[in-house]
Amino acid sequence: MIYDIDVVRSFYGGLKQKIDVARSLAGEPLTLARKLLYAHLYSEPQGRVPVRGDYSAFRPDRVAMQDATAQMAVLQFMNAGKDSVAVPVSIHCDHLICARDGATKDLPAAMEANAEVYDFLGSAASRYGMDFWKPGAGIIHQVVLENYAFPGGMMIGTDSHTPNAGGLGMLAIGVGGADAVDAMTGMEWELRMPSVTGVRLSGRLRGWASPKDVILKLAGILTVKGGTNCILEYFGEGAESLSCTGKATVCNMGAEVGATCSIFPFDEGMAAYLRATGREEVAGLAEAAAECLVADREVLESPEKYYDRVIDIDLDTLVPYINGPFTPDAACPLPELEERVEKMGYPSEVSVSLVGSCTNSSYQDLSRAAEVARWYLEKGVTPSAGLIVNPGSERIRATAERDGLLPILRKAGAVVMANACGPCIGQWKRITDNPAARNTIVTSFNRNFAKRADGNPLTHAFIASPELAVALCFEGRLGLDISSVPAPVGKNLPPSGFAACDNGRVAPNPDAPEPLIREGSDRLQKLRPFEPWDGKDISGARLLIKTKGKCTTDHISMAGPWLKYRGHLENISENLLMGAVNAFSGKTNQVCADGELMTVSAAARHWKEAGTGSVVVAEDNYGEGSSREHAAMEPRFLGVRAVIAKSFARIHETNLKKQGVLALTFASPEDYDLVREDDVIDIACSSLNPGRQVTVVLHHSDGTTQEFFARHSYNSQQIGWFRAGSALNTLK
């Protein structure tokens, strides 16, 4: 079935004219990314098209949200005073299902434990005109790829891996909930025009090399911040050789290098996927508009002239990669892994292999994984490690069951979990003799931050393709010579078509009543608007914490057991920065306030009640990782006035701005070293203007003072958000 077909028809109907106008104004051939950005401008360009670095307003075609982030987004939308959403919106219940015993037990347990949240989201979706996908229907990005994504469209989603839809040629961008509300209310959605990096893929994958290895290698090249404010646009003969779901895997993990999004040009593989998933008309519309859905010929002939940067990857010579531990850009070619493990002293024994996540849970992924398992089983080899599998959707699960893929994996000892995120986002109740043991796991996931999967900081998580994860499950150790193991081929699409099943979608009902929030609930809480800025400089604020090293949104607002409070700002704020490392002590969730040791949230509340407020100081790429805006709303709720970092991850910087927290960067990164543990901080923000630096004064406890300059990226509209107290306040 095709959903929202009128939106798709309307888009293709006007696409060529919009691109022709933009090309004429630009005065040069266009990359695919620039074509689609210009085609989605909120208003027709007048005289010129925006260029890299310009803040620009866009009109997305749709919005997607998962249940953990949808709660806060819906609560904000309810405060906007609208009767229905202005664009197609879908909510997917995939984050709150805890993986423990398998789908048969885990799904009913989640339905009971999260009934209040599911009822709220379901009723809100029905009332305001959104599609609701029930628990067990599948992981948001796989469900979107199967049902909503279309070549050339623009989607924003309240999850950092929304770019997964780039595998179907869609400009899909991860955002915070306040950004989603902009689009849901029909307002302009703002994005700083990104640069475009062209990734030229030549040759074809061979042997054990997989689409996952393309992005694992690229993560090593770019690092976790190398794609910030950049779109990764793939092209070349190698790009066309990848399957649609393989392309989605590559785009999905672009989030791990900080990219705004990733995209592939339209090709026959995308058309085949659309037809296989019942969207024949969309395939036909895309084929008719094919010239609009690829970069201009001149760009492909001289890519260095039109892309801001070109990176070459030769698929003919690409080898399997395994990245980790603790950061997804720690790239290592498989042939070098054993030496690296020995050199670094990592535990070499694999305790569990995990296959699934929004990155690798397609039919192709499961077919290749099952092929590897079958070979080992036929050789009489039994697995040496545990195996966990999360199918991407009910459609994939039913088809993989029918085609014998899941039965093979079960013979290999696999526990088949619900069609949900599970361990990938920390929703894993791991059964182990020693939950604090130093150990290694291998996953087909996208992130491997410390504590992310199971809460254990000594779990060394390595990222690989699903087929390699299964091979390592049998081998039981990280050192693996796969030269004697036949490379899996798998099937891009099920030969007999996808199995018929209840896909889990619930259509909206315009006559539904207003969603209710139970009085005294510890899961859901109505939002109170944040107070507007008082018009004065920040004076006498206290240092809350100076973080050291990597500080992701997992460190700022942990997931796992805290996911249950995603709709209750007061309760979830108790986890504020509990994973961040204190630069002065090296400890987590312990800071000094007025001579007392406190948790970070307690100290923030202390300074808020004292009337001073507080400031967070951080290093590079602060807020890397998930799009969760709770990492911005929590500090705002607890009185954090500003965050001063060496640099920010794109989504988090925007989230801070949207919630009224001043986001500043050190003009000189070495000024980070000036900040002392008991500093009192003044920030001259009353003269905040675009392009003008801000003066920060540190009052040390010894009576001395030091000052430095901080930069910001606020435009006039964003300064308006700060003054109003939040972007939502200006919307109202």
XYZ file of C-alpha atoms in Angstrom:
732
model
C 0.000 0.000 0.000
C 1.214 3.524 -0.765
C 0.693 6.100 1.975
C 0.362 9.847 1.344
C 0.505 9.342 -2.414
C -0.900 12.823 -3.082
C 2.150 14.345 -1.393
C 4.443 12.232 -3.565
C 2.576 13.099 -6.780
C 2.637 16.798 -5.959
C 6.362 16.686 -5.246
C 7.281 15.077 -8.557
C 4.869 17.341 -10.419
C 6.856 20.457 -9.520
C 10.352 19.036 -9.140
C 11.867 19.743 -12.553
C 10.723 23.352 -12.657
C 12.134 24.059 -9.190
C 15.494 22.548 -10.101
C 15.645 24.415 -13.408
C 15.023 27.723 -11.629
C 17.653 26.936 -8.974
C 20.232 25.895 -11.560
C 19.643 29.117 -13.488
C 20.075 31.232 -10.348
C 23.146 29.279 -9.245
C 24.677 29.684 -12.694
C 26.302 26.279 -12.620
C 25.529 22.540 -12.672
C 24.181 21.097 -9.426
C 25.042 18.159 -7.221
C 22.125 15.953 -6.229
C 22.129 17.302 -2.678
C 21.932 20.912 -3.859
C 19.105 20.054 -6.261
C 17.006 18.590 -3.491
C 17.824 21.309 -0.979
C 16.753 23.990 -3.453
C 13.636 22.014 -4.390
C 12.535 22.118 -0.749
C 13.116 25.787 0.044
C 10.187 27.200 2.000
C 9.803 30.074 -0.461
C 10.877 30.431 -4.079
C 14.409 31.854 -4.282
C 14.535 35.482 -5.344
C 17.570 36.575 -7.327
C 19.941 34.018 -5.786
C 19.973 30.621 -4.167
C 21.422 30.118 -0.701
C 25.049 29.032 -0.536
C 27.057 27.054 1.970
C 26.815 28.568 5.450
C 23.572 30.500 4.822
C 20.742 29.850 7.233
C 17.872 28.744 5.018
C 14.205 27.846 5.517
C 12.872 24.545 4.180
C 9.551 22.762 3.768
C 10.024 19.024 4.487
C 7.649 16.510 2.912
C 7.171 14.526 6.102
C 8.259 13.950 9.713
C 9.117 10.659 11.455
C 9.443 10.137 15.214
C 10.269 7.205 17.460
C 8.499 6.658 20.759
C 11.290 7.887 23.033
C 11.675 11.255 21.308
C 8.067 11.532 20.120
C 6.825 12.046 23.668
C 8.575 15.381 24.107
C 7.877 16.428 20.522
C 4.150 15.712 20.921
C 4.070 17.548 24.248
C 5.596 20.568 22.536
C 3.176 20.284 19.613
C 0.250 20.264 22.037
C 1.518 23.582 23.410
C 1.523 25.039 19.889
C -2.281 25.179 19.816
C -2.762 23.379 16.473
C -5.649 21.024 15.649
C -3.728 18.792 13.252
C -0.298 18.333 11.726
C 0.490 20.244 8.528
C 2.579 17.487 6.901
C 2.432 13.677 7.028
C 3.829 12.427 10.341
C 4.463 8.933 11.684
C 5.245 7.679 15.205
C 7.075 4.359 15.647
C 7.208 2.384 18.909
C 10.651 0.806 18.766
C 12.768 2.258 21.596
C 10.947 1.244 24.769
C 10.975 -2.539 24.271
C 13.572 -4.150 26.501
C 15.409 -7.178 25.066
C 15.780 -10.036 27.482
C 14.085 -13.368 26.786
C 12.946 -13.025 23.179
C 10.052 -11.417 21.367
C 7.378 -13.777 22.695
C 7.943 -12.631 26.278
C 9.536 -9.219 25.817
C 6.798 -7.656 23.686
C 3.924 -8.364 26.113
C 6.124 -7.158 28.972
C 6.782 -3.885 27.143
C 3.095 -3.449 26.330
C 2.292 -3.697 30.036
C 5.196 -1.607 31.331
C 4.732 1.177 28.777
C 0.953 1.094 28.400
C 0.556 4.690 29.581
C 3.079 6.006 27.047
C 1.749 3.927 24.161
C -1.802 5.034 24.949
C -0.695 8.660 25.022
C 1.219 8.474 21.760
C -1.498 6.451 20.057
C -4.244 8.830 21.137
C -2.192 11.911 20.206
C -1.386 10.439 16.799
C -5.040 9.681 16.182
C -6.217 13.091 17.370
C -3.681 15.160 15.429
C -3.595 13.180 12.177
C -0.431 11.080 12.484
C 0.201 7.441 11.549
C 0.919 5.285 14.605
C 3.011 2.115 14.332
C 2.383 -0.250 17.225
C 5.098 -1.850 19.367
C 6.543 -4.775 17.432
C 5.839 -3.212 14.023
C 9.517 -2.525 13.555
C 12.428 -0.142 13.883
C 11.544 3.378 12.712
C 14.104 3.659 9.916
C 13.437 0.240 8.417
C 9.671 0.865 8.524
C 10.160 4.291 6.908
C 12.304 2.763 4.160
C 9.647 0.122 3.463
C 6.639 2.431 3.536
C 7.324 6.174 3.311
C 10.708 7.057 1.824
C 10.764 8.143 -1.813
C 13.582 9.337 -4.088
C 14.120 13.095 -3.970
C 11.892 13.783 -0.982
C 12.904 15.580 2.206
C 12.133 14.167 5.628
C 13.179 15.249 9.093
C 13.064 12.800 11.976
C 13.574 12.948 15.715
C 16.327 10.366 15.595
C 19.896 10.860 14.465
C 19.733 7.878 12.095
C 16.930 9.358 10.025
C 19.483 9.617 7.127
C 18.908 5.879 6.635
C 16.299 6.898 4.022
C 19.127 8.297 1.883
C 19.454 4.703 0.693
C 16.252 5.343 -1.240
C 17.462 8.699 -2.517
C 15.740 10.801 0.132
C 17.210 13.863 1.817
C 16.534 12.647 5.365
C 17.875 14.628 8.318
C 17.931 13.955 12.051
C 16.612 16.764 14.268
C 15.362 17.525 17.745
C 11.674 17.561 18.660
C 11.366 21.353 18.499
C 12.556 21.252 14.885
C 9.970 18.588 14.143
C 7.287 20.801 15.670
C 8.216 23.568 13.227
C 7.418 21.295 10.297
C 4.394 19.740 12.006
C 2.832 23.168 12.447
C 3.570 24.244 8.873
C 6.257 26.718 9.907
C 9.624 27.163 8.265
C 12.211 24.580 9.232
C 15.663 26.117 9.429
C 18.975 24.532 8.463
C 22.361 26.029 7.801
C 23.154 25.230 4.167
C 25.684 22.403 4.423
C 28.730 21.718 2.322
C 28.625 18.649 0.079
C 31.304 15.961 0.112
C 31.283 13.639 -2.868
C 32.180 10.032 -2.112
C 33.137 8.315 -5.365
C 32.687 4.554 -5.227
C 34.466 2.598 -7.941
C 34.457 -1.122 -8.660
C 32.262 -3.720 -6.962
C 32.300 -5.361 -3.555
C 34.144 -8.670 -3.495
C 34.421 -11.541 -1.072
C 33.457 -10.694 2.484
C 33.347 -6.940 1.890
C 29.857 -5.540 2.486
C 28.059 -2.174 2.329
C 28.750 -1.832 6.060
C 32.467 -1.810 5.334
C 32.100 1.246 3.094
C 30.941 3.395 5.995
C 33.215 1.726 8.548
C 36.191 2.661 6.366
C 34.817 6.165 5.781
C 34.341 6.678 9.536
C 38.052 6.054 9.948
C 38.814 8.665 7.297
C 36.471 11.397 8.523
C 36.379 10.699 12.309
C 33.294 11.370 14.418
C 33.219 15.079 13.610
C 34.605 15.141 10.067
C 31.174 15.304 8.467
C 29.720 18.083 10.615
C 27.528 20.493 8.618
C 28.140 18.392 5.525
C 26.073 16.155 3.262
C 27.762 12.988 2.036
C 26.730 12.375 -1.568
C 27.739 9.030 -3.053
C 28.266 8.548 -6.777
C 30.064 6.341 -9.285
C 29.668 2.857 -10.690
C 30.205 1.352 -7.267
C 27.261 3.269 -5.846
C 24.911 1.737 -8.401
C 26.197 -1.758 -7.595
C 24.947 -1.603 -3.997
C 21.440 -2.767 -3.113
C 18.906 -0.281 -1.806
C 19.136 -1.619 1.751
C 22.929 -1.691 1.452
C 22.840 1.977 0.534
C 20.594 2.596 3.548
C 23.215 0.985 5.808
C 25.873 3.352 4.473
C 23.619 6.410 4.885
C 22.494 5.351 8.343
C 25.988 5.386 9.797
C 26.792 8.757 8.267
C 25.440 10.011 11.586
C 28.579 8.607 13.189
C 30.774 11.107 11.340
C 28.429 13.980 12.178
C 27.059 14.359 8.640
C 23.846 16.329 8.169
C 22.675 13.447 6.001
C 23.857 11.078 3.270
C 22.315 10.335 -0.097
C 22.632 8.069 -3.126
C 21.409 8.895 -6.637
C 18.294 7.163 -7.951
C 18.906 3.919 -9.825
C 17.295 0.642 -10.872
C 17.965 -0.926 -7.487
C 15.850 1.710 -5.774
C 13.056 1.200 -8.310
C 13.194 -2.560 -7.678
C 12.942 -2.011 -3.920
C 9.949 0.312 -4.337
C 8.159 -2.294 -6.441
C 9.036 -5.122 -4.046
C 7.485 -3.132 -1.193
C 4.272 -2.435 -3.111
C 4.997 1.081 -4.363
C 4.860 0.612 -8.121
C 3.429 4.081 -8.756
C 6.218 5.771 -6.786
C 8.789 3.801 -8.780
C 7.197 4.995 -12.018
C 7.103 8.618 -10.887
C 10.771 8.461 -9.864
C 11.785 6.868 -13.159
C 9.997 9.627 -15.064
C 11.917 12.231 -13.029
C 15.219 10.328 -13.044
C 17.327 13.208 -14.401
C 16.292 15.305 -11.390
C 17.318 12.562 -8.966
C 21.006 12.374 -9.892
C 23.794 14.940 -10.003
C 24.111 16.890 -13.226
C 26.295 15.293 -15.915
C 28.936 18.036 -15.619
C 29.266 17.336 -11.901
C 29.941 13.655 -12.491
C 32.458 14.457 -15.217
C 34.383 16.946 -13.044
C 33.421 16.184 -9.429
C 36.372 18.048 -7.874
C 35.004 21.238 -9.409
C 31.557 21.021 -7.830
C 31.895 19.107 -4.551
C 33.552 20.772 -1.582
C 35.629 17.637 -1.190
C 35.917 14.310 -2.999
C 36.803 11.045 -1.268
C 37.555 7.902 -3.293
C 36.792 4.377 -2.124
C 37.632 1.445 -4.385
C 35.159 -1.350 -3.712
C 37.339 -3.818 -5.630
C 40.000 -3.605 -2.914
C 37.790 -2.939 0.106
C 38.232 -5.477 2.908
C 35.964 -6.155 5.890
C 36.359 -3.695 8.749
C 35.678 -3.983 12.439
C 35.531 -0.674 14.324
C 35.992 -0.092 18.009
C 35.878 -0.258 20.850
C 34.213 2.765 22.487
C 34.028 4.944 19.375
C 32.667 4.143 15.901
C 35.536 5.805 14.051
C 38.189 3.470 15.486
C 38.441 1.746 12.111
C 40.451 -1.420 11.676
C 40.718 -3.652 8.579
C 39.987 -7.227 9.620
C 43.462 -8.516 8.624
C 45.001 -6.094 11.128
C 42.586 -6.818 13.969
C 44.464 -9.562 15.802
C 47.634 -7.478 16.030
C 45.673 -4.454 17.234
C 43.816 -6.445 19.890
C 47.083 -7.823 21.219
C 48.791 -4.432 21.156
C 45.941 -2.648 22.956
C 45.209 -5.458 25.373
C 41.551 -5.764 24.439
C 39.767 -8.935 25.573
C 39.931 -11.208 22.512
C 37.196 -13.667 23.446
C 33.796 -12.771 21.973
C 31.020 -13.202 24.515
C 28.019 -12.221 22.390
C 27.363 -11.302 18.757
C 24.363 -9.095 18.055
C 22.695 -8.716 14.655
C 20.092 -6.051 13.951
C 19.506 -2.350 14.672
C 18.264 0.255 12.220
C 21.609 -0.070 10.442
C 21.564 -3.757 9.538
C 18.248 -5.545 9.960
C 17.040 -5.881 6.373
C 16.194 -9.072 4.530
C 19.579 -8.907 2.806
C 21.346 -8.627 6.162
C 19.528 -11.611 7.656
C 20.005 -13.732 4.523
C 23.778 -13.183 4.547
C 23.961 -13.822 8.291
C 21.958 -17.031 7.925
C 24.181 -18.192 5.052
C 27.262 -17.906 7.260
C 25.530 -19.753 10.104
C 24.435 -22.546 7.742
C 28.006 -23.088 6.511
C 29.394 -23.429 10.028
C 26.572 -25.722 11.136
C 27.004 -27.979 8.102
C 30.693 -28.254 9.015
C 29.674 -29.429 12.468
C 30.942 -26.272 14.172
C 28.952 -25.048 17.160
C 28.859 -21.384 18.201
C 31.386 -20.266 20.807
C 29.455 -17.131 21.783
C 25.877 -16.058 22.279
C 23.833 -14.694 19.393
C 21.023 -12.133 19.471
C 18.960 -11.096 16.445
C 16.565 -8.140 16.085
C 14.633 -8.141 12.769
C 13.988 -4.680 11.332
C 10.241 -4.952 10.872
C 7.349 -7.359 11.113
C 7.409 -7.660 7.321
C 11.066 -8.729 7.454
C 10.515 -11.039 10.423
C 7.590 -12.820 8.786
C 9.476 -13.185 5.510
C 12.688 -14.367 7.183
C 10.665 -16.907 9.166
C 8.896 -18.177 6.028
C 12.137 -18.421 4.058
C 13.970 -20.347 6.761
C 16.463 -17.651 7.737
C 15.429 -17.292 11.353
C 15.209 -21.069 11.902
C 18.841 -21.386 10.760
C 19.924 -18.614 13.119
C 18.019 -20.260 15.967
C 19.967 -23.472 15.283
C 23.053 -21.343 15.821
C 21.684 -20.469 19.260
C 20.153 -17.138 18.346
C 17.560 -15.540 20.559
C 15.226 -13.668 18.229
C 14.181 -10.473 19.956
C 11.304 -8.146 19.128
C 11.351 -6.053 15.953
C 12.854 -3.137 17.848
C 16.102 -1.350 18.683
C 16.851 -3.354 21.811
C 20.547 -3.614 22.744
C 21.589 -1.014 20.155
C 20.188 1.763 22.359
C 20.831 0.169 25.733
C 17.501 -1.654 25.967
C 19.185 -4.933 26.817
C 18.667 -6.672 30.101
C 21.764 -8.752 29.709
C 21.863 -12.022 31.597
C 25.425 -12.587 32.742
C 27.248 -14.010 35.747
C 29.218 -10.809 36.228
C 27.613 -7.596 34.882
C 30.838 -5.679 35.577
C 33.172 -8.108 33.803
C 35.676 -6.977 31.188
C 34.407 -8.509 27.959
C 33.991 -8.125 24.200
C 30.843 -8.084 22.083
C 30.522 -7.765 18.303
C 27.528 -5.947 16.847
C 26.099 -4.844 13.515
C 24.988 -1.623 15.222
C 26.132 1.950 14.564
C 27.447 3.127 17.937
C 29.679 1.550 20.521
C 30.116 4.180 23.223
C 31.073 2.929 26.673
C 28.063 1.580 28.618
C 25.748 2.036 25.613
C 24.648 -1.555 25.020
C 24.528 -3.065 28.505
C 25.543 -0.344 30.974
C 28.906 -1.952 31.641
C 31.850 0.432 31.006
C 34.126 -2.596 30.545
C 32.140 -4.072 27.677
C 34.297 -3.570 24.574
C 31.852 -3.231 21.670
C 33.122 -3.719 18.129
C 31.059 -2.856 15.045
C 31.034 -5.095 11.970
C 28.724 -6.392 9.259
C 25.999 -8.872 10.299
C 27.728 -11.734 8.483
C 31.056 -11.024 10.161
C 29.332 -10.781 13.550
C 27.883 -14.273 13.001
C 31.264 -15.674 11.914
C 32.849 -14.270 15.058
C 30.055 -15.826 17.093
C 31.144 -19.250 15.832
C 34.874 -18.545 16.011
C 34.594 -17.055 19.486
C 37.565 -14.711 19.237
C 38.459 -11.465 17.475
C 41.356 -12.952 15.533
C 39.689 -14.470 12.465
C 41.111 -15.785 9.203
C 38.137 -15.929 6.877
C 40.076 -17.102 3.826
C 38.728 -20.638 4.294
C 35.131 -19.541 4.876
C 33.022 -18.968 1.733
C 31.882 -15.375 1.418
C 28.121 -15.081 1.833
C 26.084 -13.865 -1.134
C 22.593 -13.613 0.292
C 19.551 -12.140 -1.415
C 18.928 -8.422 -1.810
C 15.176 -9.043 -1.864
C 13.127 -12.151 -1.012
C 12.784 -14.320 -4.157
C 9.149 -15.088 -3.312
C 8.325 -11.518 -2.372
C 7.681 -10.222 1.129
C 5.298 -12.250 3.257
C 1.841 -10.880 3.959
C 1.418 -9.785 7.564
C -0.194 -7.242 9.858
C 2.325 -4.423 9.475
C 1.247 -2.712 12.704
C 0.065 0.640 11.329
C -2.894 2.414 12.921
C -4.416 5.177 10.802
C -5.446 8.467 12.469
C -9.007 9.231 13.505
C -9.909 12.930 13.308
C -12.791 12.415 15.767
C -10.493 11.111 18.508
C -10.516 12.989 21.845
C -7.633 15.023 23.230
C -4.834 12.834 24.629
C -4.888 12.594 28.398
C -2.006 12.801 30.855
C -2.782 11.173 34.176
C -2.418 13.426 37.208
C 0.650 12.441 39.221
C 2.087 10.277 36.431
C 5.815 9.564 36.664
C 6.020 8.822 32.917
C 4.316 11.858 31.380
C 4.233 15.513 32.402
C 2.756 18.524 30.662
C 5.368 21.035 29.619
C 5.513 24.471 31.138
C 7.039 27.121 28.881
C 10.546 28.176 29.861
C 10.920 31.688 31.206
C 12.066 34.342 28.724
C 15.522 35.900 29.010
C 15.642 38.738 31.563
C 17.460 41.067 29.175
C 20.637 41.146 31.256
C 24.133 39.770 30.907
C 24.727 36.440 32.614
C 26.409 37.412 35.880
C 27.650 35.282 38.766
C 26.830 31.927 37.175
C 28.668 28.965 38.658
C 30.618 26.327 36.816
C 28.473 23.195 36.873
C 30.963 20.833 35.270
C 33.985 21.022 33.012
C 33.810 17.825 31.001
C 36.845 15.974 29.729
C 37.053 14.070 26.461
C 34.135 12.594 24.560
C 30.789 13.874 25.837
C 27.962 12.481 23.734
C 24.229 12.787 24.272
C 24.536 9.388 25.967
C 26.786 11.064 28.542
C 24.478 14.082 28.867
C 21.165 12.198 29.022
C 21.595 8.444 29.285
C 19.190 6.051 27.614
C 18.678 2.489 28.888
C 16.503 2.536 32.035
C 16.081 6.318 31.711
C 14.087 5.925 28.508
C 10.931 5.443 30.564
C 11.089 9.092 31.649
C 11.377 10.600 28.173
C 7.932 12.171 28.555
C 8.595 13.559 32.042
C 11.129 16.380 31.999
C 11.438 16.706 35.771
C 12.152 13.012 36.326
C 14.554 12.502 33.441
C 16.519 15.588 34.467
C 17.878 13.510 37.350
C 20.274 11.893 34.859
C 21.792 15.189 33.683
C 25.421 14.701 32.607
C 25.766 11.675 34.842
C 28.040 9.993 32.297
C 30.293 13.000 31.686
C 33.850 12.842 33.026
C 34.727 15.679 35.436
C 37.953 17.210 34.124
C 39.150 18.010 37.653
C 38.601 14.632 39.311
C 38.291 12.156 36.463
C 35.069 10.903 38.041
C 31.553 10.733 36.634
C 28.422 12.237 38.166
C 30.318 13.976 40.920
C 31.001 17.706 41.111
C 31.740 20.171 43.862
C 29.162 22.835 44.727
C 29.696 25.181 47.700
C 32.269 22.765 49.084
C 30.004 19.718 48.884
C 30.250 16.759 46.532
C 27.011 16.323 44.617
C 25.625 14.611 41.562
C 25.575 16.905 38.532
C 21.784 17.212 38.574
C 21.774 18.022 42.287
C 24.432 20.700 41.804
C 22.509 22.210 38.884
C 19.372 22.354 41.003
C 21.390 23.887 43.852
C 22.679 26.719 41.644
C 19.244 27.213 40.105
C 17.640 27.596 43.523
C 20.456 29.916 44.587
C 19.475 32.166 41.686
C 22.874 32.113 39.981
C 22.322 29.442 37.373
C 25.252 27.492 36.001
C 27.487 26.987 32.977
C 28.830 23.810 31.351
C 32.308 23.781 29.759
C 33.257 21.033 27.308
C 35.724 19.888 24.679
C 35.268 18.974 21.010
C 32.108 17.691 19.316
C 30.000 18.174 22.428
C 26.634 16.440 22.030
C 27.805 13.860 19.496
C 25.411 10.989 18.892
C 21.676 10.776 19.296
C 19.311 13.593 18.376
C 17.661 13.421 21.811
C 16.691 16.962 22.733
C 16.407 15.906 26.364
C 20.154 16.566 26.465
C 19.282 20.232 25.875
C 15.986 20.412 27.767
C 17.404 18.947 30.980
C 20.114 21.570 31.478
C 17.580 24.269 30.567
C 15.124 22.902 33.118
C 17.829 22.810 35.798
C 19.062 26.350 35.264
C 22.070 25.908 32.971
C 22.455 29.285 31.268
C 25.162 28.452 28.723
C 27.375 25.709 27.323
C 30.873 26.743 26.193
C 32.591 24.055 24.117
C 35.514 23.737 21.755
C 32.983 22.591 19.143
C 29.459 21.168 18.928
C 27.749 18.365 17.073
C 25.217 19.923 14.680
C 21.964 18.547 16.088
C 22.858 19.250 19.698
C 23.911 22.828 19.024
C 20.532 23.426 17.363
C 18.714 21.748 20.242
C 20.435 24.035 22.757
C 19.463 27.078 20.718
C 15.859 25.896 20.415
C 15.549 25.499 24.189
C 17.086 28.856 25.089
C 20.492 27.665 26.308
C 23.335 29.880 25.084
C 25.628 27.741 22.882
C 29.135 29.233 22.600
C 32.494 28.013 21.326
C 35.940 29.087 22.519
C 37.442 31.564 20.058
C 40.787 30.058 21.115
C 40.373 26.370 22.076
C 43.230 26.634 24.574
C 41.060 28.974 26.699
C 39.318 25.804 27.863
C 42.348 25.350 30.122
C 41.667 28.661 31.902
C 38.480 27.378 33.535
C 38.891 26.351 37.168
C 36.647 24.158 39.302
C 35.194 26.866 41.535
C 34.905 29.642 38.952
C 32.157 32.243 38.908
C 31.335 33.157 35.321
C 30.017 36.288 33.606
C 28.902 36.264 29.960
C 28.166 39.507 28.120
C 25.117 38.291 26.201
C 22.998 41.461 26.277
C 24.742 42.600 23.097
C 24.333 39.247 21.356
C 24.384 39.880 17.609
C 25.073 37.727 14.533
C 28.788 37.428 13.843
C 29.883 39.284 16.975
C 31.979 37.541 19.607
C 30.930 37.404 23.251
C 33.166 38.248 26.209
C 33.402 35.688 29.006
C 34.933 36.605 32.384
C 36.167 33.984 34.856
C 36.290 35.023 38.512
C 38.665 32.649 40.293
C 38.476 31.886 44.007
C 41.919 33.463 44.583
C 40.481 36.845 43.612
C 42.008 36.983 40.142
C 40.037 37.231 36.918
C 40.631 36.153 33.348
C 38.598 36.850 30.275
C 38.362 35.393 26.801
C 36.231 35.632 23.696
C 33.655 33.083 22.658
C 32.111 32.676 19.235
C 28.545 31.745 18.353
C 26.578 30.859 15.222
C 23.285 32.562 16.102
C 21.361 34.393 13.408
C 18.687 37.011 14.128
C 15.875 34.472 14.353
C 17.834 32.262 16.743
C 18.663 35.251 18.932
C 14.904 35.740 19.065
C 14.547 32.189 20.418
C 17.091 32.971 23.137
C 15.339 36.169 24.138
C 11.904 34.534 24.165
C 13.165 31.669 26.308
C 12.766 29.003 23.599
C 11.834 28.606 19.950
C 8.436 27.251 20.984
C 7.721 30.479 22.879
C 8.217 32.446 19.650
C 5.957 30.021 17.770
C 3.160 30.549 20.263
